[in-house]
CSV table of C-alpha atoms and ligand atoms in Angstrom, one decimal:
chain,number,residue,atom,x,y,z
O,1,UNK,CA,-6.0,20.4,13.5
O,2,UNK,CA,-2.8,19.9,15.5
O,3,UNK,CA,-1.6,23.1,17.1
O,4,UNK,CA,1.4,25.4,15.7
O,5,UNK,CA,3.4,25.2,18.4
O,6,UNK,CA,3.6,21.4,18.3
O,7,UNK,CA,3.5,21.0,14.7
O,8,UNK,CA,6.6,23.0,14.6
O,9,UNK,CA,8.4,20.5,18.0
O,10,UNK,CA,7.7,17.9,15.5
O,11,UNK,CA,8.8,19.3,12.4
O,12,UNK,CA,12.5,19.9,14.4
O,13,UNK,CA,12.2,16.3,15.0
O,14,UNK,CA,11.5,15.2,11.9
O,15,UNK,CA,14.1,17.1,10.3
O,16,UNK,CA,16.4,16.5,13.0
O,17,UNK,CA,17.4,19.7,14.7
O,18,UNK,CA,16.3,18.0,17.7
O,19,UNK,CA,18.2,16.1,20.3
O,20,UNK,CA,21.4,14.3,19.8
O,21,UNK,CA,22.3,12.6,16.5
O,22,UNK,CA,23.8,9.2,15.7
O,23,UNK,CA,25.7,8.0,12.9
O,24,UNK,CA,24.3,5.5,10.4
O,25,UNK,CA,24.5,2.4,12.0
O,26,UNK,CA,26.9,0.6,9.4
O,27,UNK,CA,26.6,-0.3,5.6
O,28,UNK,CA,23.5,-2.1,4.4
O,29,UNK,CA,24.5,-5.2,2.9
O,30,UNK,CA,24.0,-7.3,-0.7
O,31,UNK,CA,20.2,-8.2,-0.1
O,32,UNK,CA,17.1,-7.4,1.8
O,33,UNK,CA,15.4,-10.4,1.7
O,34,UNK,CA,11.8,-10.1,-0.2
O,35,UNK,CA,13.1,-11.3,-3.6
O,36,UNK,CA,11.5,-14.6,-3.9
O,37,UNK,CA,12.3,-17.7,-6.8
O,38,UNK,CA,14.0,-21.2,-6.8
O,39,UNK,CA,17.3,-21.5,-4.8
O,40,UNK,CA,18.8,-23.3,-2.2
O,41,UNK,CA,21.9,-23.0,-0.7
O,42,UNK,CA,23.6,-26.2,1.3
O,43,UNK,CA,24.3,-25.0,4.8
O,44,UNK,CA,27.1,-26.3,7.0
O,45,UNK,CA,26.7,-24.5,10.4
O,46,UNK,CA,23.5,-25.5,12.4
O,47,UNK,CA,23.6,-28.9,11.2
O,48,UNK,CA,23.3,-30.5,15.1
O,49,UNK,CA,20.1,-28.5,15.0
O,50,UNK,CA,18.8,-29.4,11.8
O,51,UNK,CA,19.1,-32.9,12.7
O,52,UNK,CA,17.1,-32.6,16.0
O,53,UNK,CA,14.3,-30.8,15.0
O,54,UNK,CA,14.7,-32.7,11.5
O,55,UNK,CA,14.7,-36.1,13.2
O,56,UNK,CA,11.8,-34.3,15.5
O,57,UNK,CA,9.5,-34.2,12.4
O,58,UNK,CA,10.4,-37.2,10.8
O,59,UNK,CA,9.5,-39.3,13.6
O,60,UNK,CA,6.1,-36.8,13.8
O,61,UNK,CA,5.4,-37.7,10.0
O,62,UNK,CA,6.0,-41.0,11.0
O,63,UNK,CA,3.4,-41.3,13.5
O,64,UNK,CA,0.6,-39.0,12.1
O,65,UNK,CA,0.9,-38.5,8.7
O,66,UNK,CA,1.4,-36.0,6.0
O,67,UNK,CA,1.2,-32.6,8.3
O,68,UNK,CA,-0.1,-28.7,6.7
O,69,UNK,CA,3.1,-26.0,5.5
O,70,UNK,CA,1.6,-23.8,8.7
O,71,UNK,CA,2.3,-26.5,11.2
O,72,UNK,CA,5.8,-27.4,9.5
O,73,UNK,CA,6.4,-23.4,9.2
O,74,UNK,CA,5.2,-23.2,13.3
O,75,UNK,CA,7.8,-26.3,13.9
O,76,UNK,CA,10.7,-24.7,11.7
O,77,UNK,CA,10.4,-20.6,13.6
O,78,UNK,CA,8.9,-21.5,16.7
O,79,UNK,CA,10.0,-25.3,18.2
O,80,UNK,CA,10.4,-24.3,21.7
O,81,UNK,CA,13.4,-26.8,21.7
O,82,UNK,CA,14.7,-25.9,18.0
O,83,UNK,CA,12.5,-23.5,16.2
O,84,UNK,CA,14.9,-20.5,14.2
O,85,UNK,CA,13.8,-17.9,16.1
O,86,UNK,CA,14.0,-18.9,19.7
O,87,UNK,CA,17.0,-20.6,18.6
O,88,UNK,CA,19.1,-18.9,16.1
O,89,UNK,CA,17.2,-15.3,15.0
O,90,UNK,CA,20.2,-14.1,13.2
O,91,UNK,CA,18.7,-10.7,12.0
O,92,UNK,CA,21.1,-8.5,11.0
O,93,UNK,CA,24.0,-7.6,8.6
O,94,UNK,CA,26.2,-11.2,10.0
O,95,UNK,CA,23.2,-13.2,10.1
O,96,UNK,CA,20.4,-14.4,7.9
O,97,UNK,CA,18.6,-11.2,6.4
O,98,UNK,CA,18.3,-7.7,7.3
O,99,UNK,CA,15.8,-5.3,8.0
O,100,UNK,CA,14.7,-1.8,7.5
O,101,UNK,CA,15.1,-0.2,11.1
O,102,UNK,CA,18.7,-2.8,10.7
O,103,UNK,CA,19.9,-0.4,7.9
O,104,UNK,CA,19.3,3.4,9.2
O,105,UNK,CA,18.2,4.8,11.9
O,106,UNK,CA,16.1,6.9,10.1
O,107,UNK,CA,13.8,4.1,9.0
O,108,UNK,CA,12.2,4.4,12.8
O,109,UNK,CA,12.6,8.1,13.3
O,110,UNK,CA,10.3,8.4,10.7
O,111,UNK,CA,8.0,5.6,12.8
O,112,UNK,CA,8.3,7.6,15.8
O,113,UNK,CA,6.8,10.5,14.6
O,114,UNK,CA,3.9,9.1,12.8
O,115,UNK,CA,2.8,8.0,16.1
O,116,UNK,CA,3.6,10.8,18.0
O,117,UNK,CA,1.8,12.7,15.0
O,118,UNK,CA,-1.5,10.1,15.5
O,119,UNK,CA,-1.5,10.9,19.2
O,120,UNK,CA,-1.6,14.6,18.8
O,121,UNK,CA,-3.9,13.9,16.1
O,122,UNK,CA,-6.3,12.1,18.1
O,123,UNK,CA,-6.2,15.2,21.3
O,124,UNK,CA,-3.2,14.4,23.1
O,125,UNK,CA,-4.5,11.3,25.1
O,126,UNK,CA,-3.2,11.5,28.7
O,127,UNK,CA,-1.3,8.5,28.5
O,128,UNK,CA,-0.6,5.9,25.8
O,129,UNK,CA,0.9,2.0,25.5
O,130,UNK,CA,3.1,1.7,22.5
O,131,UNK,CA,2.9,-2.7,21.5
O,132,UNK,CA,5.4,-3.9,18.9
O,133,UNK,CA,4.4,-7.8,17.7
O,134,UNK,CA,8.1,-9.1,17.2
O,135,UNK,CA,10.9,-6.7,17.8
O,136,UNK,CA,13.4,-9.0,16.7
O,137,UNK,CA,16.4,-7.2,18.2
O,138,UNK,CA,15.3,-4.3,19.8
O,139,UNK,CA,16.3,-1.7,17.2
O,140,UNK,CA,13.2,-0.1,16.1
O,141,UNK,CA,11.8,0.5,19.1
O,142,UNK,CA,15.2,1.9,20.7
O,143,UNK,CA,14.7,4.6,17.3
O,144,UNK,CA,11.2,5.5,18.3
O,145,UNK,CA,12.3,5.7,22.2
O,146,UNK,CA,15.1,8.3,21.1
O,147,UNK,CA,12.3,10.4,19.1
O,148,UNK,CA,9.6,10.3,22.1
O,149,UNK,CA,12.4,11.0,24.3
O,150,UNK,CA,13.7,14.2,21.7
O,151,UNK,CA,10.1,15.2,22.3
O,152,UNK,CA,10.0,14.4,25.8
O,153,UNK,CA,8.9,18.2,26.3
O,154,UNK,CA,5.6,17.2,24.6
O,155,UNK,CA,5.7,14.0,25.8
O,156,UNK,CA,5.7,15.3,29.6
O,157,UNK,CA,2.3,14.8,30.7
O,158,UNK,CA,1.9,11.8,28.8
O,159,UNK,CA,2.1,8.5,30.3
O,160,UNK,CA,3.7,6.0,28.0
O,161,UNK,CA,4.9,2.7,28.0
O,162,UNK,CA,6.2,0.1,25.5
O,163,UNK,CA,4.8,-3.6,25.5
O,164,UNK,CA,6.7,-6.3,23.4
O,165,UNK,CA,4.9,-9.6,22.0
O,166,UNK,CA,7.9,-11.8,21.3
O,167,UNK,CA,7.8,-15.5,21.8
O,168,UNK,CA,12.0,-16.0,21.3
O,169,UNK,CA,13.9,-16.3,24.8
O,170,UNK,CA,16.9,-15.4,22.7
O,171,UNK,CA,15.8,-12.4,21.1
O,172,UNK,CA,14.3,-10.7,24.1
O,173,UNK,CA,17.4,-11.1,25.6
O,174,UNK,CA,18.8,-9.4,23.2
O,175,UNK,CA,15.8,-6.6,23.2
O,176,UNK,CA,16.8,-6.5,27.0
O,177,UNK,CA,20.7,-5.1,26.3
O,178,UNK,CA,19.5,-3.0,23.7
O,179,UNK,CA,16.8,-1.0,25.7
O,180,UNK,CA,17.8,-1.5,29.2
O,181,UNK,CA,21.2,-2.9,29.0
O,182,UNK,CA,19.5,-5.8,30.4
O,183,UNK,CA,18.7,-4.4,33.8
O,184,UNK,CA,15.5,-6.5,33.3
O,185,UNK,CA,13.3,-8.6,36.1
O,186,UNK,CA,11.9,-12.2,34.5
O,187,UNK,CA,9.3,-14.3,35.9
O,188,UNK,CA,8.4,-16.8,33.6
O,189,UNK,CA,5.6,-18.0,36.1
O,190,UNK,CA,4.2,-15.0,35.6
O,191,UNK,CA,1.4,-15.8,33.0
O,192,UNK,CA,1.1,-12.3,31.4
O,193,UNK,CA,4.8,-10.2,31.5
O,194,UNK,CA,7.3,-13.0,31.3
O,195,UNK,CA,9.9,-9.9,32.0
O,196,UNK,CA,9.5,-6.0,32.6
O,197,UNK,CA,12.0,-3.9,32.8
O,198,UNK,CA,12.8,0.5,32.5
O,199,UNK,CA,14.6,1.6,29.1
O,200,UNK,CA,17.4,3.8,29.0
O,201,UNK,CA,15.0,6.5,29.0
O,202,UNK,CA,13.0,5.8,32.2
O,203,UNK,CA,10.1,4.2,29.8
O,204,UNK,CA,8.3,1.0,31.4
O,205,UNK,CA,9.0,-1.8,28.8
O,206,UNK,CA,6.7,-5.4,29.3
O,207,UNK,CA,7.4,-8.3,27.0
O,208,UNK,CA,5.0,-10.9,26.3
O,209,UNK,CA,4.3,-14.1,24.9
O,210,UNK,CA,1.0,-13.1,23.0
O,211,UNK,CA,-0.9,-10.4,22.6
O,212,UNK,CA,-3.7,-11.4,24.1
O,213,UNK,CA,-1.4,-10.8,27.5
O,214,UNK,CA,-0.7,-7.0,26.3
O,215,UNK,CA,-3.1,-5.3,29.1
O,216,UNK,CA,-6.5,-3.2,27.3
O,217,UNK,CA,-5.8,0.2,26.9
O,218,UNK,CA,-5.2,3.2,24.3
O,219,UNK,CA,-2.2,1.7,22.1
O,220,UNK,CA,-0.5,2.0,19.1
O,221,UNK,CA,0.6,-1.5,17.7
O,222,UNK,CA,3.4,-1.7,15.1
O,223,UNK,CA,4.5,-4.5,12.9
O,224,UNK,CA,7.1,-4.9,11.2
O,225,UNK,CA,8.2,-7.2,9.5
O,226,UNK,CA,6.4,-9.5,11.8
O,227,UNK,CA,3.7,-11.1,9.6
O,228,UNK,CA,5.5,-12.5,7.1
O,229,UNK,CA,6.7,-14.6,9.8
O,230,UNK,CA,3.8,-16.3,10.7
O,231,UNK,CA,2.9,-19.8,9.6
O,232,UNK,CA,0.7,-20.2,6.1
O,233,UNK,CA,-1.9,-22.8,4.4
O,234,UNK,CA,-0.8,-23.5,1.1
O,235,UNK,CA,-3.4,-24.9,-1.3
O,236,UNK,CA,-3.4,-25.8,-5.3
O,237,UNK,CA,-6.1,-25.9,-8.0
O,238,UNK,CA,-6.3,-29.7,-9.3
O,239,UNK,CA,-8.5,-31.3,-12.1
O,240,UNK,CA,-10.9,-32.2,-9.2
O,241,UNK,CA,-10.7,-29.2,-6.9
O,242,UNK,CA,-8.6,-27.7,-4.3
O,243,UNK,CA,-6.1,-29.1,-2.8
O,244,UNK,CA,-4.0,-28.7,0.4
O,245,UNK,CA,0.0,-28.7,-0.4
O,246,UNK,CA,0.8,-31.2,2.8
O,247,UNK,CA,5.3,-31.6,3.9
O,248,UNK,CA,5.7,-35.1,4.0
O,249,UNK,CA,8.6,-38.1,4.3
O,250,UNK,CA,10.4,-38.3,0.8
O,251,UNK,CA,10.2,-42.3,0.5
O,252,UNK,CA,13.0,-41.9,-2.0
O,253,UNK,CA,15.5,-40.0,0.0
O,254,UNK,CA,16.5,-41.0,3.5
O,255,UNK,CA,16.0,-37.9,6.0
O,256,UNK,CA,14.3,-35.7,3.3
O,257,UNK,CA,11.3,-33.5,3.2
O,258,UNK,CA,8.6,-33.2,-0.2
O,259,UNK,CA,5.6,-31.4,-0.6
O,260,UNK,CA,2.8,-33.6,-1.7
O,261,UNK,CA,-0.9,-32.7,-2.0
O,262,UNK,CA,-3.9,-33.7,0.2
O,263,UNK,CA,-5.8,-36.9,-1.9
O,264,UNK,CA,-9.0,-34.8,-0.9
O,265,UNK,CA,-9.9,-31.5,-0.1
O,266,UNK,CA,-9.1,-30.4,4.1
O,267,UNK,CA,-11.3,-28.1,6.5
O,268,UNK,CA,-9.0,-26.1,5.3
O,269,UNK,CA,-9.6,-26.2,1.7
O,270,UNK,CA,-13.3,-25.8,2.4
O,271,UNK,CA,-12.6,-22.1,4.9
O,272,UNK,CA,-10.1,-20.4,3.3
O,273,UNK,CA,-10.8,-20.7,-0.8
O,274,UNK,CA,-12.8,-17.7,-1.4
O,275,UNK,CA,-15.4,-19.4,-4.6
O,276,UNK,CA,-14.4,-16.7,-6.2
O,277,UNK,CA,-10.6,-17.2,-6.6
O,278,UNK,CA,-8.8,-17.1,-10.0
O,279,UNK,CA,-5.5,-17.8,-8.9
O,280,UNK,CA,-4.4,-21.4,-8.9
O,281,UNK,CA,-2.1,-21.5,-6.2
O,282,UNK,CA,-3.0,-19.9,-2.7
O,283,UNK,CA,-1.3,-19.0,0.5
O,284,UNK,CA,-3.0,-17.8,3.9
O,285,UNK,CA,-2.4,-16.9,6.9
O,286,UNK,CA,-5.5,-18.1,9.2
O,287,UNK,CA,-3.1,-16.2,12.4
O,288,UNK,CA,-2.6,-13.3,10.9
O,289,UNK,CA,-6.0,-12.3,10.2
O,290,UNK,CA,-6.9,-14.0,13.6
O,291,UNK,CA,-4.1,-11.0,15.2
O,292,UNK,CA,-5.7,-8.5,12.9
O,293,UNK,CA,-9.1,-9.2,14.2
O,294,UNK,CA,-7.7,-8.6,17.8
O,295,UNK,CA,-5.9,-5.6,16.2
O,296,UNK,CA,-8.8,-4.4,15.1
O,297,UNK,CA,-11.4,-4.8,18.5
O,298,UNK,CA,-8.8,-3.1,21.2
O,299,UNK,CA,-8.7,-0.3,18.5
O,300,UNK,CA,-12.3,0.1,18.4
O,301,UNK,CA,-13.0,-0.2,22.2
O,302,UNK,CA,-10.2,1.1,23.4
O,303,UNK,CA,-8.4,3.2,20.8
O,304,UNK,CA,-5.3,3.9,18.9
O,305,UNK,CA,-3.9,2.6,15.7
O,306,UNK,CA,-1.3,-0.2,14.3
O,307,UNK,CA,0.9,0.3,11.5
O,308,UNK,CA,1.9,-2.6,9.6
O,309,UNK,CA,4.9,-3.0,7.5
O,310,UNK,CA,6.4,-6.0,5.5
O,311,UNK,CA,6.9,-7.2,2.0
O,312,UNK,CA,3.3,-8.4,0.4
O,313,UNK,CA,0.3,-7.8,-2.4
O,314,UNK,CA,-3.0,-7.4,-2.6
O,315,UNK,CA,-4.5,-10.6,-2.6
O,316,UNK,CA,-2.4,-11.0,-6.6
O,317,UNK,CA,0.5,-13.1,-6.0
O,318,UNK,CA,0.6,-17.3,-5.7
O,319,UNK,CA,3.5,-19.3,-4.3
O,320,UNK,CA,5.9,-16.9,-2.2
O,321,UNK,CA,7.1,-19.5,0.6
O,322,UNK,CA,10.9,-19.0,1.0
O,323,UNK,CA,13.6,-19.8,3.1
O,324,UNK,CA,16.5,-17.6,4.3
O,325,UNK,CA,20.4,-18.2,5.4
O,326,UNK,CA,23.0,-15.8,5.5
O,327,UNK,CA,21.5,-13.8,3.4
O,328,UNK,CA,20.7,-16.5,0.7
O,329,UNK,CA,17.6,-17.8,-0.5
O,330,UNK,CA,17.1,-21.6,1.2
O,331,UNK,CA,15.3,-24.4,0.2
O,332,UNK,CA,12.4,-24.3,2.5
O,333,UNK,CA,12.3,-28.2,3.8
O,334,UNK,CA,16.5,-28.3,4.1
O,335,UNK,CA,18.1,-28.5,7.8
O,336,UNK,CA,14.8,-27.0,9.7
O,337,UNK,CA,15.4,-24.3,12.3
O,338,UNK,CA,18.5,-23.5,10.7
O,339,UNK,CA,17.0,-20.7,8.2
O,340,UNK,CA,14.7,-18.3,8.2
O,341,UNK,CA,11.0,-18.9,6.6
O,342,UNK,CA,8.9,-16.5,5.2
O,343,UNK,CA,5.6,-16.0,2.8
O,344,UNK,CA,4.3,-11.7,1.5
O,345,UNK,CA,1.8,-11.2,3.4
O,346,UNK,CA,-1.6,-10.5,1.8
O,347,UNK,CA,-2.8,-6.9,2.4
O,348,UNK,CA,-6.1,-7.9,1.0
O,349,UNK,CA,-6.7,-10.7,3.3
O,350,UNK,CA,-6.2,-8.5,6.7
O,351,UNK,CA,-7.8,-5.6,5.0
O,352,UNK,CA,-11.3,-8.3,5.3
O,353,UNK,CA,-10.4,-9.7,8.8
O,354,UNK,CA,-10.4,-6.4,10.2
O,355,UNK,CA,-13.9,-6.3,9.2
O,356,UNK,CA,-15.2,-2.9,9.4
O,357,UNK,CA,-14.0,-2.7,12.6
O,358,UNK,CA,-11.8,-0.3,11.6
O,359,UNK,CA,-10.9,1.7,9.1
O,360,UNK,CA,-7.5,0.5,6.7
O,361,UNK,CA,-5.0,2.4,5.0
O,362,UNK,CA,-2.6,1.0,2.0
O,363,UNK,CA,-0.7,-0.7,1.6
O,364,UNK,CA,1.7,1.7,0.1
O,365,UNK,CA,4.7,1.7,-1.1
O,366,UNK,CA,8.0,2.1,1.9
O,367,UNK,CA,9.2,4.7,-0.6
O,368,UNK,CA,6.0,6.9,-0.6
O,369,UNK,CA,5.3,6.3,3.3
O,370,UNK,CA,9.4,7.3,3.6
O,371,UNK,CA,8.7,10.4,1.8
O,372,UNK,CA,5.3,11.2,3.0
O,373,UNK,CA,7.3,11.3,6.4
O,374,UNK,CA,10.1,13.4,5.4
O,375,UNK,CA,12.8,11.1,4.6
O,376,UNK,CA,13.9,13.5,1.8
O,377,UNK,CA,14.5,16.8,4.3
O,378,UNK,CA,15.4,14.2,7.0
O,379,UNK,CA,18.8,13.3,5.2
O,380,UNK,CA,19.4,16.1,3.5
O,381,UNK,CA,19.9,17.7,7.6
O,382,UNK,CA,22.1,14.4,7.8
O,383,UNK,CA,24.1,15.3,4.5
O,384,UNK,CA,25.4,18.6,5.7
O,385,UNK,CA,26.3,18.0,9.6
O,386,UNK,CA,27.9,14.4,8.6
O,387,UNK,CA,31.6,15.0,9.4
O,388,UNK,CA,33.6,13.3,6.5
O,389,UNK,CA,33.1,11.3,3.2
O,390,UNK,CA,32.9,7.7,4.3
O,391,UNK,CA,29.4,9.5,6.5
O,392,UNK,CA,28.2,10.4,3.5
O,393,UNK,CA,28.4,7.7,1.0
O,394,UNK,CA,26.9,5.4,4.1
O,395,UNK,CA,24.0,7.5,4.0
O,396,UNK,CA,23.8,7.7,0.7
O,397,UNK,CA,23.9,4.4,0.2
O,398,UNK,CA,21.1,3.1,3.1
O,399,UNK,CA,19.0,5.6,1.6
O,400,UNK,CA,19.0,3.9,-1.5
O,401,UNK,CA,18.5,0.8,0.3
O,402,UNK,CA,15.6,1.7,2.0
O,403,UNK,CA,14.1,4.0,-0.8
O,404,UNK,CA,15.2,2.5,-4.4
O,405,UNK,CA,12.3,0.8,-6.0
O,406,UNK,CA,14.8,-2.4,-7.5
O,407,UNK,CA,15.5,-2.7,-3.4
O,408,UNK,CA,13.3,-2.3,-0.4
O,409,UNK,CA,11.6,0.9,-2.0
O,410,UNK,CA,8.8,-0.6,-3.6
O,411,UNK,CA,8.7,-4.6,-1.9
O,412,UNK,CA,7.5,-3.0,0.9
O,413,UNK,CA,4.3,-1.8,1.9
O,414,UNK,CA,3.1,0.1,4.8
O,415,UNK,CA,-0.7,-0.6,6.2
O,416,UNK,CA,-2.5,0.7,9.1
O,417,UNK,CA,-6.0,0.1,11.1
O,418,UNK,CA,-7.1,3.4,12.8
O,419,UNK,CA,-10.8,3.9,14.6
O,420,UNK,CA,-13.9,5.1,11.8
O,421,UNK,CA,-13.6,8.4,13.0
O,422,UNK,CA,-10.0,9.0,13.2
O,423,UNK,CA,-11.3,9.4,8.9
O,424,UNK,CA,-14.6,10.6,8.9
O,425,UNK,CA,-15.9,12.8,11.5
O,426,UNK,CA,-18.8,11.6,14.1
O,427,UNK,CA,-21.0,14.1,13.1
O,428,UNK,CA,-21.6,13.8,8.9
O,429,UNK,CA,-21.9,18.2,8.7
O,430,UNK,CA,-18.1,18.4,8.9
O,431,UNK,CA,-16.0,18.1,5.6
O,432,UNK,CA,-13.9,15.6,5.6
O,433,UNK,CA,-11.0,17.7,6.0
O,434,UNK,CA,-11.1,19.0,9.2
O,435,UNK,CA,-10.1,16.0,10.9
O,436,UNK,CA,-5.9,16.4,10.0
O,437,UNK,CA,-4.5,14.1,7.8
O,438,UNK,CA,-2.8,11.1,8.4
O,439,UNK,CA,0.7,11.1,8.1
O,440,UNK,CA,2.8,8.9,5.9
O,441,UNK,CA,-0.3,8.0,3.8
O,442,UNK,CA,-1.1,11.1,2.1
O,443,UNK,CA,-0.7,15.1,1.6
O,444,UNK,CA,2.6,15.8,4.4
O,445,UNK,CA,1.0,16.3,7.1
O,446,UNK,CA,4.9,17.8,8.4
O,447,UNK,CA,5.0,19.8,5.2
N,1,SAH,N1,11.2,-6.9,13.5
N,1,SAH,C1,11.4,-7.1,13.7
N,1,SAH,C2,11.8,-8.5,13.6
N,1,SAH,C3,11.2,-9.0,12.1
N,1,SAH,S1,11.9,-10.8,12.5
N,1,SAH,C4,12.3,-6.0,12.5
N,1,SAH,O1,12.3,-5.4,11.3
N,1,SAH,O2,14.0,-6.1,12.4
N,1,SAH,C5,10.1,-11.8,13.0
N,1,SAH,C6,9.8,-11.2,14.4
N,1,SAH,O3,9.1,-12.1,14.9
N,1,SAH,C7,11.1,-12.0,15.0
N,1,SAH,O4,11.2,-11.4,16.6
N,1,SAH,C8,10.3,-12.8,15.4
N,1,SAH,O5,10.8,-14.2,16.7
N,1,SAH,C9,9.4,-13.0,15.8
N,1,SAH,N2,8.1,-13.4,15.9
N,1,SAH,C10,8.2,-15.3,15.4
N,1,SAH,N3,6.9,-15.6,15.0
N,1,SAH,C11,6.1,-14.9,16.2
N,1,SAH,C12,5.3,-15.4,17.1
N,1,SAH,N4,4.1,-16.1,16.7
N,1,SAH,N5,4.5,-14.2,17.8
N,1,SAH,C13,5.4,-13.3,18.5
N,1,SAH,N6,6.7,-13.2,18.4
N,1,SAH,C14,6.7,-13.4,17.1
């Protein structure tokens, strides 16, 4: 079990009694991005870039014929010249979509406490790496680092380092500014870390393009709204069997794209559709499967844990592919490169891809996870200490965005990969109760 003194420090941090408190970041905007549906807003800005990427895609389609939705999505999001994340990546109130860490610092603090709690539950290893996939503006890791700093006495003998996996040069610059004040060394020639720096609190930070470049070792992994940005394949059941949905040029309208069905089955239909499938339309994200396999292998070998938070389902939803621009739904085939494209994460697929190498927990709803992590107590402390009614209102408004089942509370989920021995004692004689509970996924560790 977690020693009493350490638990007290953790409890104090959970309530916000330790360290400096910051005010909420800003008013949460009207819309986060999870809801799906028809729509599409005409867009004016960014059309030059869209034209360039669209021209590139039209050339490619004319030369090779239709491409898979996965290939289209990869180009639209991460094309090195004109992809959405590589060049726009507008996250936050003034951008295209907002994420939980951008709404309130309380979110990242709960996650920081989750990692410390797991580190303590596994006997406080002498070193750990915190690896974030797709860190966006760097806000979440900044909030986590503040918690680590508040708990400096607990972590004083632990060698902590931060490893960020980010493909976007634009967003990695934003992250460097947020986390280090811009004091970084870039080395694009380096085949592993393309940038290095030290956080404002003195912790080394490294940037990579691929999870495979992160050095091995006991690591905690974090993927918040990362898996939904990875390319999906789409499949449609027809009278002749399963067909893959492809993207092609619309012959009726110049320079416009449309969806078509493959004339016969494709290697992807053969590989990704299960014989027992009951849905008529299915989305599969093989890249997510590969990354989960890598995380599961690393956790099995070197220890640690992974926390995945995203909107998604457990193998039940059908057509969730959608685009966002300026907080509004955007036609996925219009002006590629100017809008965020996303699809719900299939947690049942992630669980399957862990292939028993690790145990999995969840998915559980964001509101349950945050409640279990003590968000209500933290809100009370912030309200008691807040100086004015405007701050009170901001705190309550951002709490409502994160927790309200109709906003982000129900559609966002938390899912974890943990070594088997974390949940079941290797010596079978030990009762499961002898292991500390995993914070957030069940009874409160911090109560
Ligand atoms: N986690 C952040 C940002 C989510 S947006 C938040 O919650 O606010 C998705 C992030 O993943 C961006 O940083 C984007 O540049 C990055 N990303 C998208 N595809 C990626 C890939 N294939 N490899 C690494 N990073 C990727």
